[in-house]
Coordinates of C-alpha atoms in Angstrom, one line a residue:
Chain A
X28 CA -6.8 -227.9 11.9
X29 CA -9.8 -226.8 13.8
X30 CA -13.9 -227.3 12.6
X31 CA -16.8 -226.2 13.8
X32 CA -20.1 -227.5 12.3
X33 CA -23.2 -225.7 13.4
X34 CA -26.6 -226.0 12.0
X35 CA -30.3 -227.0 13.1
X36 CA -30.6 -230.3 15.0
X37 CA -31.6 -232.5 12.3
X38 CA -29.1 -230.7 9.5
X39 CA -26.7 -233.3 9.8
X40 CA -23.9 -231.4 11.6
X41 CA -22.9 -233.7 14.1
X42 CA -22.5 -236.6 11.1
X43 CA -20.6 -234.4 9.2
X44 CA -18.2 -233.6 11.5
X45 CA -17.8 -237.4 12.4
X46 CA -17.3 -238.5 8.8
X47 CA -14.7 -235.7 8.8
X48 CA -13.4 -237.4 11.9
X49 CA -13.4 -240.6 10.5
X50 CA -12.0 -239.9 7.3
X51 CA -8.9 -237.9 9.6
X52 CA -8.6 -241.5 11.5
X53 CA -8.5 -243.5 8.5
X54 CA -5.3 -240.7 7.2
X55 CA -3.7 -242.1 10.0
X56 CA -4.3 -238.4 12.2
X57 CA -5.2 -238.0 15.2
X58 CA -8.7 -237.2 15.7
X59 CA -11.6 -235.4 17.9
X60 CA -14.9 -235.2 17.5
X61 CA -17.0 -233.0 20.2
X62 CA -20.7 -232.7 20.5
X63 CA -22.8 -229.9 21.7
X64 CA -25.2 -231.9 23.5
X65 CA -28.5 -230.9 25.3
X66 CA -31.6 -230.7 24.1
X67 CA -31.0 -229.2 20.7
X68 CA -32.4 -232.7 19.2
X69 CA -34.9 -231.0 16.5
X70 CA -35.4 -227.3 15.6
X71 CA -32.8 -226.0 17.8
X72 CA -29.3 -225.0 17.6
X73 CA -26.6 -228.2 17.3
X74 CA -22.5 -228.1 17.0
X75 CA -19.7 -230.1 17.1
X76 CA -15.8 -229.4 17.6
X77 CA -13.1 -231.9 14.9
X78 CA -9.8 -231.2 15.6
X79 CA -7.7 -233.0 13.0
X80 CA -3.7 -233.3 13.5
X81 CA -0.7 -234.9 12.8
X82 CA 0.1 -234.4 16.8
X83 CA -1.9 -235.6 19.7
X84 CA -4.7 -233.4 20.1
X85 CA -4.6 -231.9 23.6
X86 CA -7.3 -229.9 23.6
X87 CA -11.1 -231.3 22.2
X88 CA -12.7 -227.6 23.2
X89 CA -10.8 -224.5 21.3
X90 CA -11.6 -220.9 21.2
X91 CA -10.4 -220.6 17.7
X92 CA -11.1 -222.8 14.7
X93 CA -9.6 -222.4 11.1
X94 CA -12.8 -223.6 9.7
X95 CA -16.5 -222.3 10.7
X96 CA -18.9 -224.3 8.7
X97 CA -22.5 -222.7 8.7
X98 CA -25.4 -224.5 8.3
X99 CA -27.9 -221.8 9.1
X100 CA -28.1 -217.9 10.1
X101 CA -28.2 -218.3 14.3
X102 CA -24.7 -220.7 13.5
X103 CA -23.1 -218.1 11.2
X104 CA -23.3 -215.2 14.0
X105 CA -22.7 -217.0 16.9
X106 CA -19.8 -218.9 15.6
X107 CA -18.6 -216.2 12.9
X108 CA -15.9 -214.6 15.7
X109 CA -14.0 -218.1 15.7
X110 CA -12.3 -218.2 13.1
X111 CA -8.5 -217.9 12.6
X112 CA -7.5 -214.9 10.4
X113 CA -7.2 -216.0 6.8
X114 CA -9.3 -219.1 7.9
X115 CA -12.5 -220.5 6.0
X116 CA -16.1 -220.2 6.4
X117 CA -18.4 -221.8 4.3
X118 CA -22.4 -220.7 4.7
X119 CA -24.9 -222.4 3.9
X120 CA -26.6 -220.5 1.2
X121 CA -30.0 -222.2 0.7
X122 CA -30.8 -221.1 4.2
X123 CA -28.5 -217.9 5.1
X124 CA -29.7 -215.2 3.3
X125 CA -27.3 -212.2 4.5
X126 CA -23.9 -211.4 4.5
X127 CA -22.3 -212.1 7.7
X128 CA -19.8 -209.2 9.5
X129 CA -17.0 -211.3 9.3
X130 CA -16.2 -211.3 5.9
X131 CA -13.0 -209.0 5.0
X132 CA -9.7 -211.2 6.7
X133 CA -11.4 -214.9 5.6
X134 CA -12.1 -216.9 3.2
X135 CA -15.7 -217.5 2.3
X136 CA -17.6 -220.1 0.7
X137 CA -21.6 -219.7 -0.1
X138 CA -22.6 -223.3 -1.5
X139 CA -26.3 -224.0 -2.3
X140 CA -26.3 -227.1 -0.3
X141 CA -30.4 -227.6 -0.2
X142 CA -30.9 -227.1 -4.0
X143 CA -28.0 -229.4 -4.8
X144 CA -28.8 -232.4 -2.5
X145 CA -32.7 -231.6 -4.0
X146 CA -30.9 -232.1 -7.5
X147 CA -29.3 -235.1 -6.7
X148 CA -32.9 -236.4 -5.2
X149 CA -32.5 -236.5 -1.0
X150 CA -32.6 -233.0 0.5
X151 CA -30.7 -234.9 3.5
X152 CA -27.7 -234.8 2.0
X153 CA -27.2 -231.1 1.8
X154 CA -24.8 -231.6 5.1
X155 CA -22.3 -234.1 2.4
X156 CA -22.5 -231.2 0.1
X157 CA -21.3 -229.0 2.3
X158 CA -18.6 -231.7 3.9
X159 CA -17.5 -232.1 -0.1
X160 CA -16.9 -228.7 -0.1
X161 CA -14.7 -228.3 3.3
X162 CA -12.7 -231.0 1.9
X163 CA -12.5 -229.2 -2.1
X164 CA -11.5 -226.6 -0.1
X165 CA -9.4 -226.9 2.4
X166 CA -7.7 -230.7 1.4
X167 CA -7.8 -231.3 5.1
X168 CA -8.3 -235.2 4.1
X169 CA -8.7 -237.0 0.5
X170 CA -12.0 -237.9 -1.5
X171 CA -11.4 -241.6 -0.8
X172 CA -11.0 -241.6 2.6
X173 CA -14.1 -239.6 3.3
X174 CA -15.5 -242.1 0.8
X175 CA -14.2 -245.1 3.4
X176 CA -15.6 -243.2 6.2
X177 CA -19.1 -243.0 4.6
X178 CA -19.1 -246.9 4.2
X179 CA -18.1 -247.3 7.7
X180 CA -20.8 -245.4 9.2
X181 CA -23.6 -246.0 6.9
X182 CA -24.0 -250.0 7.1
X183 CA -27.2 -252.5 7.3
X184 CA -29.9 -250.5 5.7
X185 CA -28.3 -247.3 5.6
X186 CA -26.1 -248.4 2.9
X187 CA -28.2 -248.0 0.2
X188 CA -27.3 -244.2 1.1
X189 CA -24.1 -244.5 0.4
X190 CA -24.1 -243.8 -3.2
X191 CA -25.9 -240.7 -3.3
X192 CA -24.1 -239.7 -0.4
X193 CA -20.8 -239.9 -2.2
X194 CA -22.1 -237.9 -4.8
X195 CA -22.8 -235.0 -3.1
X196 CA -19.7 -235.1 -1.3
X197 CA -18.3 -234.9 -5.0
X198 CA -20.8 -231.8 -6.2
X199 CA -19.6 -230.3 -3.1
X200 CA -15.9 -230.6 -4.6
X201 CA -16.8 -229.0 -7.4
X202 CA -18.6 -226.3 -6.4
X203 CA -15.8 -225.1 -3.7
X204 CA -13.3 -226.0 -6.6
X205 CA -15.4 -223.3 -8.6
X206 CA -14.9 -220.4 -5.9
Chain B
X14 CA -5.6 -253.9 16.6
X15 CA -7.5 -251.6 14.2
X16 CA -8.7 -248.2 15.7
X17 CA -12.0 -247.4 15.9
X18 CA -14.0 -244.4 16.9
X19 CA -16.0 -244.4 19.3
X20 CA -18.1 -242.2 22.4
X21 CA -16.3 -242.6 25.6
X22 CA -19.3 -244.0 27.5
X23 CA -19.2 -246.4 24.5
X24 CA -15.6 -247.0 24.8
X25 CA -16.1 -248.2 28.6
X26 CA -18.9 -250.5 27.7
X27 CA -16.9 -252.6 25.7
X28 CA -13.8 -252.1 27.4
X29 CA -15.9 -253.8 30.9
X30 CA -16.8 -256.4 28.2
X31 CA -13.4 -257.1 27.3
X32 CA -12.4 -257.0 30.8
X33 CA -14.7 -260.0 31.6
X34 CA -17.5 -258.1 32.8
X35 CA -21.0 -259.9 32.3
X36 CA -23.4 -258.1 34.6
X37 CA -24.6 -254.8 34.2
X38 CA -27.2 -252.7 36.2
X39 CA -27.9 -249.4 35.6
X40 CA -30.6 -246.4 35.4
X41 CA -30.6 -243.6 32.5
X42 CA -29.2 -240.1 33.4
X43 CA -27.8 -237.8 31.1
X44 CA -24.8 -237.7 30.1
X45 CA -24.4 -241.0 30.1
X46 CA -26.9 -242.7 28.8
X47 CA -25.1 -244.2 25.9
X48 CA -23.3 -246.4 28.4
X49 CA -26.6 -248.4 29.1
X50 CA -28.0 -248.0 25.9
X51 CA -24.6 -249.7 24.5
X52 CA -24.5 -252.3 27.2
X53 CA -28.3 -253.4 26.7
X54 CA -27.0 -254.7 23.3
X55 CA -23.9 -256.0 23.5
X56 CA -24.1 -258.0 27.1
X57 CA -26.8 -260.1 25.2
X58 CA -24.4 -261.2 22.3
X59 CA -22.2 -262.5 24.7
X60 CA -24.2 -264.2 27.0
X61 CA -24.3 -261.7 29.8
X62 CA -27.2 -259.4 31.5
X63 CA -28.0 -256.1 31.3
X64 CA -30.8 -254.9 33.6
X65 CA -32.4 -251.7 33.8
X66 CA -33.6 -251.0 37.7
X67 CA -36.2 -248.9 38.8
X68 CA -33.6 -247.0 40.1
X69 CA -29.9 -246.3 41.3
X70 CA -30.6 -247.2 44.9
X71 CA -32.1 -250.5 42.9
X72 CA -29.1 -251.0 41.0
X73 CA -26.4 -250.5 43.9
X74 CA -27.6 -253.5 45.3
X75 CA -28.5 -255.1 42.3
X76 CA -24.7 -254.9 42.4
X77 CA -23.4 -255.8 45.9
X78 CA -25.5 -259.1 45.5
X79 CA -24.1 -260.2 41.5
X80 CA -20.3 -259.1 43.6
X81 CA -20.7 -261.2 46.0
X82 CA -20.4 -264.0 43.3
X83 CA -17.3 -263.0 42.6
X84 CA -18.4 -262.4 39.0
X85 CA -17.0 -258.7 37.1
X86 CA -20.0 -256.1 37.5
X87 CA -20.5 -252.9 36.7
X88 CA -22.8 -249.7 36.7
X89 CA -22.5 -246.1 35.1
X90 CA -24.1 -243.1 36.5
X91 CA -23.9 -239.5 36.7
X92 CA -23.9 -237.4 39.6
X93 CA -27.2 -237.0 41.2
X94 CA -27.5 -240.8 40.1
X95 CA -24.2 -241.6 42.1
X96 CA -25.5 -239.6 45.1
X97 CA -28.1 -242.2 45.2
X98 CA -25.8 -245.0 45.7
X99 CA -23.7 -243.4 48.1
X100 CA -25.2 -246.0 51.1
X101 CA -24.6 -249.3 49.3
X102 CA -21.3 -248.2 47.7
X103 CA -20.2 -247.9 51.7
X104 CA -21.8 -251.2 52.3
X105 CA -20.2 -253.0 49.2
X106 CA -16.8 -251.1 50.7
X107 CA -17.2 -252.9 54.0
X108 CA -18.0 -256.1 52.9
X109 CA -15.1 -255.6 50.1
X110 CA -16.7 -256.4 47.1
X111 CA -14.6 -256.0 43.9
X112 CA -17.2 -253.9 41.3
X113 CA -16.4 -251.0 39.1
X114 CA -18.7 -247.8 39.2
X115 CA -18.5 -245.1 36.5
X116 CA -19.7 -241.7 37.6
X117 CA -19.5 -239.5 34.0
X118 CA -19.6 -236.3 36.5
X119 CA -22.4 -233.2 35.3
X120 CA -22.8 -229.6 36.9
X121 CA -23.8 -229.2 40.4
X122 CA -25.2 -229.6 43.1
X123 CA -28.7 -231.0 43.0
X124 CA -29.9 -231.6 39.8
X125 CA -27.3 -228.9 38.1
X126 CA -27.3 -229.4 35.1
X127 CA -26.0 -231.9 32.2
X128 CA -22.7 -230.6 31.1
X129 CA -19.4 -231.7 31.9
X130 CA -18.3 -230.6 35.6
X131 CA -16.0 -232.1 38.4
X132 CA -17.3 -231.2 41.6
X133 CA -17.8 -234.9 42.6
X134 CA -13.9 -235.1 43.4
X135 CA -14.6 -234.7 47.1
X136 CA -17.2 -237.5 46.5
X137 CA -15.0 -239.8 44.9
X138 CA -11.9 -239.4 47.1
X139 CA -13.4 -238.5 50.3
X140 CA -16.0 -240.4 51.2
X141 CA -19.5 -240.1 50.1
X142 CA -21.2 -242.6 51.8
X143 CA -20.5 -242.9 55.2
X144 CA -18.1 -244.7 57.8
X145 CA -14.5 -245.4 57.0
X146 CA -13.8 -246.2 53.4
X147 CA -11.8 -245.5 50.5
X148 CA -12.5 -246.4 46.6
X149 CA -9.9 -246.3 44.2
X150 CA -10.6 -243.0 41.8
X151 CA -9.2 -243.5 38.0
X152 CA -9.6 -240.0 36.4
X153 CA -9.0 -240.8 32.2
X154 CA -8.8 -237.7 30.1
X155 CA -8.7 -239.3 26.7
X156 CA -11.2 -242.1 24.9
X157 CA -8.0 -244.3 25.0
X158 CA -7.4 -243.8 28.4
X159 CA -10.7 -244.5 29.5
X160 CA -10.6 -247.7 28.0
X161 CA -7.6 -248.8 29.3
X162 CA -8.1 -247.7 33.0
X163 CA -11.8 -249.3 32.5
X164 CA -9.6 -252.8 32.6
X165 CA -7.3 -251.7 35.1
X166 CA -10.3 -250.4 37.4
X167 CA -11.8 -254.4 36.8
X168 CA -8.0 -256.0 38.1
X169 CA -7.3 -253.6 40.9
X170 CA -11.3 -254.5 42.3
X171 CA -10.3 -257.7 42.3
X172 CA -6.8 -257.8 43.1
X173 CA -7.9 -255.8 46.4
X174 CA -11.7 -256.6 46.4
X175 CA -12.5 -253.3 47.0
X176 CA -15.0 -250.9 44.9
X177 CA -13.1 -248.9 42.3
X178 CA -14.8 -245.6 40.8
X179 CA -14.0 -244.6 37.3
X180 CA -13.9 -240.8 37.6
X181 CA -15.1 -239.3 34.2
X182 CA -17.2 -236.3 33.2
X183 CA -19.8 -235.6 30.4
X184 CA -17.4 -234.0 27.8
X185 CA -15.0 -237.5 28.3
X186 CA -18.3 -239.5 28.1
X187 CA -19.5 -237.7 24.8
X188 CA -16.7 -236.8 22.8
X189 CA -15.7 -239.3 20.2
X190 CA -11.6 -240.7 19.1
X191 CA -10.2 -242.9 17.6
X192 CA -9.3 -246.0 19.8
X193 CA -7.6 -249.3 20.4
X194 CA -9.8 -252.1 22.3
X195 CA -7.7 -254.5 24.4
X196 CA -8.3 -258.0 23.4
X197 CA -11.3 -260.1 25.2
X198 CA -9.9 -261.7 28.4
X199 CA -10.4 -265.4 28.8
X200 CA -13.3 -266.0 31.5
X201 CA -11.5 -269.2 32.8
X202 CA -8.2 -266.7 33.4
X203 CA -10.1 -264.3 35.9
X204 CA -9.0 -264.1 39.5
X205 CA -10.2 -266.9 41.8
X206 CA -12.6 -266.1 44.2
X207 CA -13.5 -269.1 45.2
X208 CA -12.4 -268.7 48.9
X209 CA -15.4 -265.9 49.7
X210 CA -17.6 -265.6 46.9
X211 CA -21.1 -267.1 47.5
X212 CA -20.9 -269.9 44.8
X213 CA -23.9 -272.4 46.6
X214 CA -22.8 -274.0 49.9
X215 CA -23.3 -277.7 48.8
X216 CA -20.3 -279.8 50.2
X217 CA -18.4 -276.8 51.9
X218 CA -19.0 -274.7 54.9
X219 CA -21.3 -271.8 53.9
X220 CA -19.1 -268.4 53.2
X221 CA -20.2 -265.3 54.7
X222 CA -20.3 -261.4 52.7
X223 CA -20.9 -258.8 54.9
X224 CA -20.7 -255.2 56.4
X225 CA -22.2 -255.5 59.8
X226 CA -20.6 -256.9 62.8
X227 CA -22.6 -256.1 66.6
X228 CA -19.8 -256.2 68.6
X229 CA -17.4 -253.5 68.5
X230 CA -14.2 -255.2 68.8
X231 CA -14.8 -257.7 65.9
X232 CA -15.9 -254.3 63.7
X233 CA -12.9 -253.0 64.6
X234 CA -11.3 -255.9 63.6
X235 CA -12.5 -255.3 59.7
X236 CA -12.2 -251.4 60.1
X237 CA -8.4 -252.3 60.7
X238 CA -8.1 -255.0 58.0
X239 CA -9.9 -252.0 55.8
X240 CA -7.5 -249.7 57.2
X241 CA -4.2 -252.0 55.8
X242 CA -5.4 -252.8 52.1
X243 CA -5.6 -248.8 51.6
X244 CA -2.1 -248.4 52.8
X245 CA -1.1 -251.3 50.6
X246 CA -3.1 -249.7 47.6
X247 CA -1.4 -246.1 48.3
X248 CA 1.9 -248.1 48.3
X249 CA 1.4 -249.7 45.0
X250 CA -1.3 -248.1 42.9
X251 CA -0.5 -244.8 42.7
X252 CA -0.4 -243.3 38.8
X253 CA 0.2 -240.1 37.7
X254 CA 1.8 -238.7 34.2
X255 CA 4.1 -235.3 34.0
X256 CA 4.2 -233.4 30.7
X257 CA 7.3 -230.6 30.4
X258 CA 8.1 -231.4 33.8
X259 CA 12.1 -231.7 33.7
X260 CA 12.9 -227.9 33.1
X261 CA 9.3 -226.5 34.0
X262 CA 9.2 -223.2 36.6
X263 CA 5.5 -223.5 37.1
X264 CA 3.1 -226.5 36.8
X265 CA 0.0 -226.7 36.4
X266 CA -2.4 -229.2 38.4
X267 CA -5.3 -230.8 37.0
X268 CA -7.2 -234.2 36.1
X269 CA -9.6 -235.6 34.1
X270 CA -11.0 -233.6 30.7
X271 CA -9.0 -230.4 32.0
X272 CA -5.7 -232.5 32.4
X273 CA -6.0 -232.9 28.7
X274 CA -7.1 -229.1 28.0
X275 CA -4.1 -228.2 30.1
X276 CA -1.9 -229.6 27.9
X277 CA -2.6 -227.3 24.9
X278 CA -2.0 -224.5 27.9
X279 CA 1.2 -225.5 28.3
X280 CA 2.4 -225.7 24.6
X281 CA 1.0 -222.5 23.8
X282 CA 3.4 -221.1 26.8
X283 CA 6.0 -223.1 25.3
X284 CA 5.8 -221.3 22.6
X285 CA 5.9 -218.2 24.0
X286 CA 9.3 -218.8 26.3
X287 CA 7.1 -219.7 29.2
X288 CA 8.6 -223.0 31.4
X289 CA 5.3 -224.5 32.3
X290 CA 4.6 -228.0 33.0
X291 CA 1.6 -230.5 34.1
X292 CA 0.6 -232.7 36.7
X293 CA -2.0 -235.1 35.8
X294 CA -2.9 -237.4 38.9
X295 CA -4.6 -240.5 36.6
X296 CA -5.8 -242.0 40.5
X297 CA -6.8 -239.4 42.4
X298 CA -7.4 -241.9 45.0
X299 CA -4.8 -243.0 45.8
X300 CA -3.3 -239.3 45.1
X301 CA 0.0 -238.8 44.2
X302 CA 1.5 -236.5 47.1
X303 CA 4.6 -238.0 46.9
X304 CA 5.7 -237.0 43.1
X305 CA 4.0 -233.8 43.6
X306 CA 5.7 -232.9 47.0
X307 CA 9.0 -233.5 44.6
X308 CA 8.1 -231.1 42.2
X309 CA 7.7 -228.6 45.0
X310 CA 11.5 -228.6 45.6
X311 CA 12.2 -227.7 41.7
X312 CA 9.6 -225.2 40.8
X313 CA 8.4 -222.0 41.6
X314 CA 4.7 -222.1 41.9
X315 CA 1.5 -224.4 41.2
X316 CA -1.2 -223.4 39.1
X317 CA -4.3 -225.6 39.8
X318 CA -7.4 -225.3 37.4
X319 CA -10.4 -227.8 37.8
X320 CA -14.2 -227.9 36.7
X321 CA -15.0 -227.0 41.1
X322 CA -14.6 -224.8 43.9
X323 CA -11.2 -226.2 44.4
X324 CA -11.3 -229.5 45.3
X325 CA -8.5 -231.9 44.0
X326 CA -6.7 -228.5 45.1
X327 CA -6.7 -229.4 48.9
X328 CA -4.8 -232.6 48.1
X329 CA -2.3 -230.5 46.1
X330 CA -1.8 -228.3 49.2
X331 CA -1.4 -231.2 51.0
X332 CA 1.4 -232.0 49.0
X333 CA 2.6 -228.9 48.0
X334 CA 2.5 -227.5 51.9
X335 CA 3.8 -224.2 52.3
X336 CA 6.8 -224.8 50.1
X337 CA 5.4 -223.1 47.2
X338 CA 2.7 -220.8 46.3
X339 CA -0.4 -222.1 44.8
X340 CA -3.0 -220.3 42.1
X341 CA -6.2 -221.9 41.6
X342 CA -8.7 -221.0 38.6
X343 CA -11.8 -222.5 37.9
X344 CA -14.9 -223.3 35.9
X345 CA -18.3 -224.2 37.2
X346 CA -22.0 -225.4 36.3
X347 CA -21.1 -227.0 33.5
X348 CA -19.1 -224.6 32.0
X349 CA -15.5 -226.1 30.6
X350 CA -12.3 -223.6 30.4
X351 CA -10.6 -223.2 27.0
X352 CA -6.9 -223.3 26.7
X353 CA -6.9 -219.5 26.0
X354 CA -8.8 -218.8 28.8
X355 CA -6.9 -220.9 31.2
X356 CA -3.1 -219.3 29.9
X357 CA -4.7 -215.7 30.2
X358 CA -5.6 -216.6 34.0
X359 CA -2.1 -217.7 34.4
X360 CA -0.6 -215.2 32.8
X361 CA -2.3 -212.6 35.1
X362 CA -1.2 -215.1 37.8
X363 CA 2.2 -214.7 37.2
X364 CA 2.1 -210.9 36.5
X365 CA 0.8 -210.3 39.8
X366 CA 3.5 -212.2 41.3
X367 CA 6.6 -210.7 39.8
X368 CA 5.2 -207.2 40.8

């Protein structure tokens, strides 16, 4: 399965499409992650390419991807052609406020992944919402092993994040669960 | 070993680590970066040294003098960076010194631009520098295999104390997978270099490292020498890997990131009834005309797409000769070909041929 992750630099995209990555690895699949890079640091427009499969993974760049994951409204129409027919593509609702033309051969997902991670008390983790609900969704990997991935990434310091972090992976569930 | 993921620029780092390597000299360019950045922390923790120069010119002879210790060293650049080093790299050649560059290759020429490319092949294979010299060229186009021809790149420097080049390009050096390290070697297990390497004269007649000789007939003398290790290396070093070879009409020719992306072209024309194989030289120096010329005999035509103007595709047609026809199709400036892309050009390719 294919992803693409696009959003502002500074959304979280590129982590969420590692922890996807990671979680894939830990599944015992084979795994690539793919960065946009440049200088998209802050403010401009940032992406990253996860293939996930049980076979090798020949290609890391694809012209197609079953899942388009939207973190903002320049991501949702540059990237909104990708996707597969009868494949997924989960907006970012908090931020894209229109409907995008690509709507009638796939599935879509609008979560409110700013006013959830607000709820929960960290507006940064509005990119774990949003993972939660590729993985409620589409079952690509389980809970726990994007729970495993989160504790491998997020260590020293950073793993006083980890709780809150799991929790909006699990809101995210929920709410794609709910669609 | 557990698998781990990690950056490919990461991934060489600590493979050079495992490998033995303790000395590191580098300047930042993007897209490499990481490889530095990675190496200023770890060479610390196990008691080796990382030093940033004021610049590539700097670190090129930063690392012809730690070589001619004999000790495992290593830089990382990208493109315009390995321009720089173009003299010394000659002169560390000549006065064959065992180190291991990585060039993690970006659009061109001049400054280009920062996304993956491979128009440094000529570079790398040809030349670069000046006078007559050879490195040996390992083109990974995986994480894992980036790692594991990191250690080769450190025993075949050594085995033929000669330069090797590690032959990667920004989308290799930034992409993350999953990967298994090779264990750490034992320092006291590393070749013995005793017999050239300047160790402190004290006791023993001095040794001398050099690339300079006045009289003709004595230069001569270590062009020739030069001249007999790269035979020997083309004799024994030459590695390549064939996908959907055995029945294949038409293969396709690449290396490095588009080896891999190739791969994906070939399956999807699998699927579609299409007998299409790849070639994937993993040295491109020493290339693999020998296995390719062999290939000629069974298939119908080549289909060579790189990240350049064509370059790797002279050496195919030096293998290939006139025997069968060749198709090139390229990318440039930092642009990388998809997989759908790349079988619609062949496609057309072949269409234009059976008419």
């Amino acid at each position: 399965m294919r992803f693409i992750f696009a959003g502002f630099g500074g959304q979280g995209v590129m982590l969420m499409g590692q922890i996807l990555a990671y979680a894939g690895m830990i599944e015992g699949k084979n795994v690539t992650w793919m960065p946009s890079y440049g200088p998209e640091m802050r403010g401009g427009t940032a992406n990253c390419t996860v293939v996930v499969s049980d076979d090798q993974v020949a290609s890391p760049v694809v012209d197609k991807a079953e899942v388009v994951v939207a973190m903002n409204i320049p991501s949702m129409l540059k990237f909104q052609d990708y996707i597969t027919e009868n494949g997924y593509f989960f907006l970012n609702k908090s931020v894209i406020d229109r409907e995008p033309d690509r709507k009638d051969d796939v599935k879509i997902y609008k979560i409110q992944c700013n006013e959830i991670a607000d709820e929960l008390g960290n507006l940064k983790v509005a990119n774990m919402v949003m993972l939660g609900a590729v993985i409620g969704a589409t079952n690509i990997v389980s809970k726990e092993s994007v729970f495993k991935a989160l504790e491998k990434k997020l260590t020293g310091k950073k793993s006083e994040l980890i709780e809150i972090n799991k929790k909006a992976i699990e809101e995210g569930i929920r709410k794609a669960r709910e669609q | 070993m557990e698998k781990v993921m990690v950056k490919g620029t990461e991934a060489i780092g600590e493979a050079a680590i495992r490998a033995g390597c303790r000395h590191f000299f580098g300047y930042p360019i993007t897209p490499q970066s990481e490889l530095p950045e990675y190496m200023s922390k770890r060479l610390p923790e196990v008691g080796g040294v990382f030093l940033q120069t004021e610049s590539e010119v700097a670190t090129v002879n930063m690392l012809y003098g730690a070589a001619c210790t004999g000790t495992r060293v290593m830089t990382s650049t990208s493109s315009p960076g390995f321009s720089l080093m173009m003299e010394g790299v000659s002169y560390m050649a000549c006065a064959q010194l065992p180190a291991v560059f990585v060039n993690v290759v970006r659009g061109g020429p001049g400054l280009g631009d920062i996304q993956p490319a491979q128009g440094d092949y000529w570079q790398a294979t040809k030349g670069g520098g000046h006078g007559d010299y050879k490195l040996i060229v390992l083109a990974p186009s995986t994480v894992q295999e980036a790692v594991d021809l990191t250690v080769l790149a450190f025993d075949l420097a050594d085995k033929y104390r000669t330069p090797a080049l590690i032959l990667a390009d920004g989308l290799l050096g930034q992409m993350m997978e999953p990967v298994e390290f090779p264990e750490f070697r034992d320092l006291e297990t590393l070749p013995d270099h005793s017999s050239w390497a300047l160790t402190g004269a004290n006791g023993r007649k001095p040794h001398i490292v050099t690339s300079f000789d006045i009289d003709p007939y004595v230069l001569e003398k270590m062009n020739l020498e030069l001249v007999e290790k790269y035979k020997e290396i083309e004799k024994n070093e030459v590695r390549w890997e064939e996908f959907k070879t055995e029945d294949a009409e038409i293969i396709i020719t690449a290396f490095g990131t588009v080896g891999r992306i190739a791969k994906s072209v070939v399956e999807m024309a699998r699927k579609d009834g299409l007998k299409i194989g790849l070639f994937r030289p993993i040295t491109v120096w020493p290339f693999p005309y020998k296995p390719l010329e062999e290939l000629a005999e069974k298939v119908e035509m080549f289909f060579d797409v790189e990240m350049n103007m064509g370059q790797m595709l002279e050496d195919v047609r030096l293998a290939v000769k006139d025997k069968k026809p060749i198709a090139f199709y390229s990318r440039m400036g930092g642009v990388v070909p998809t997989p759908n892309e790349i079988y619609e050009a062949l496609k057309k390719e072949i269409g234009r041929r059976v008419k």
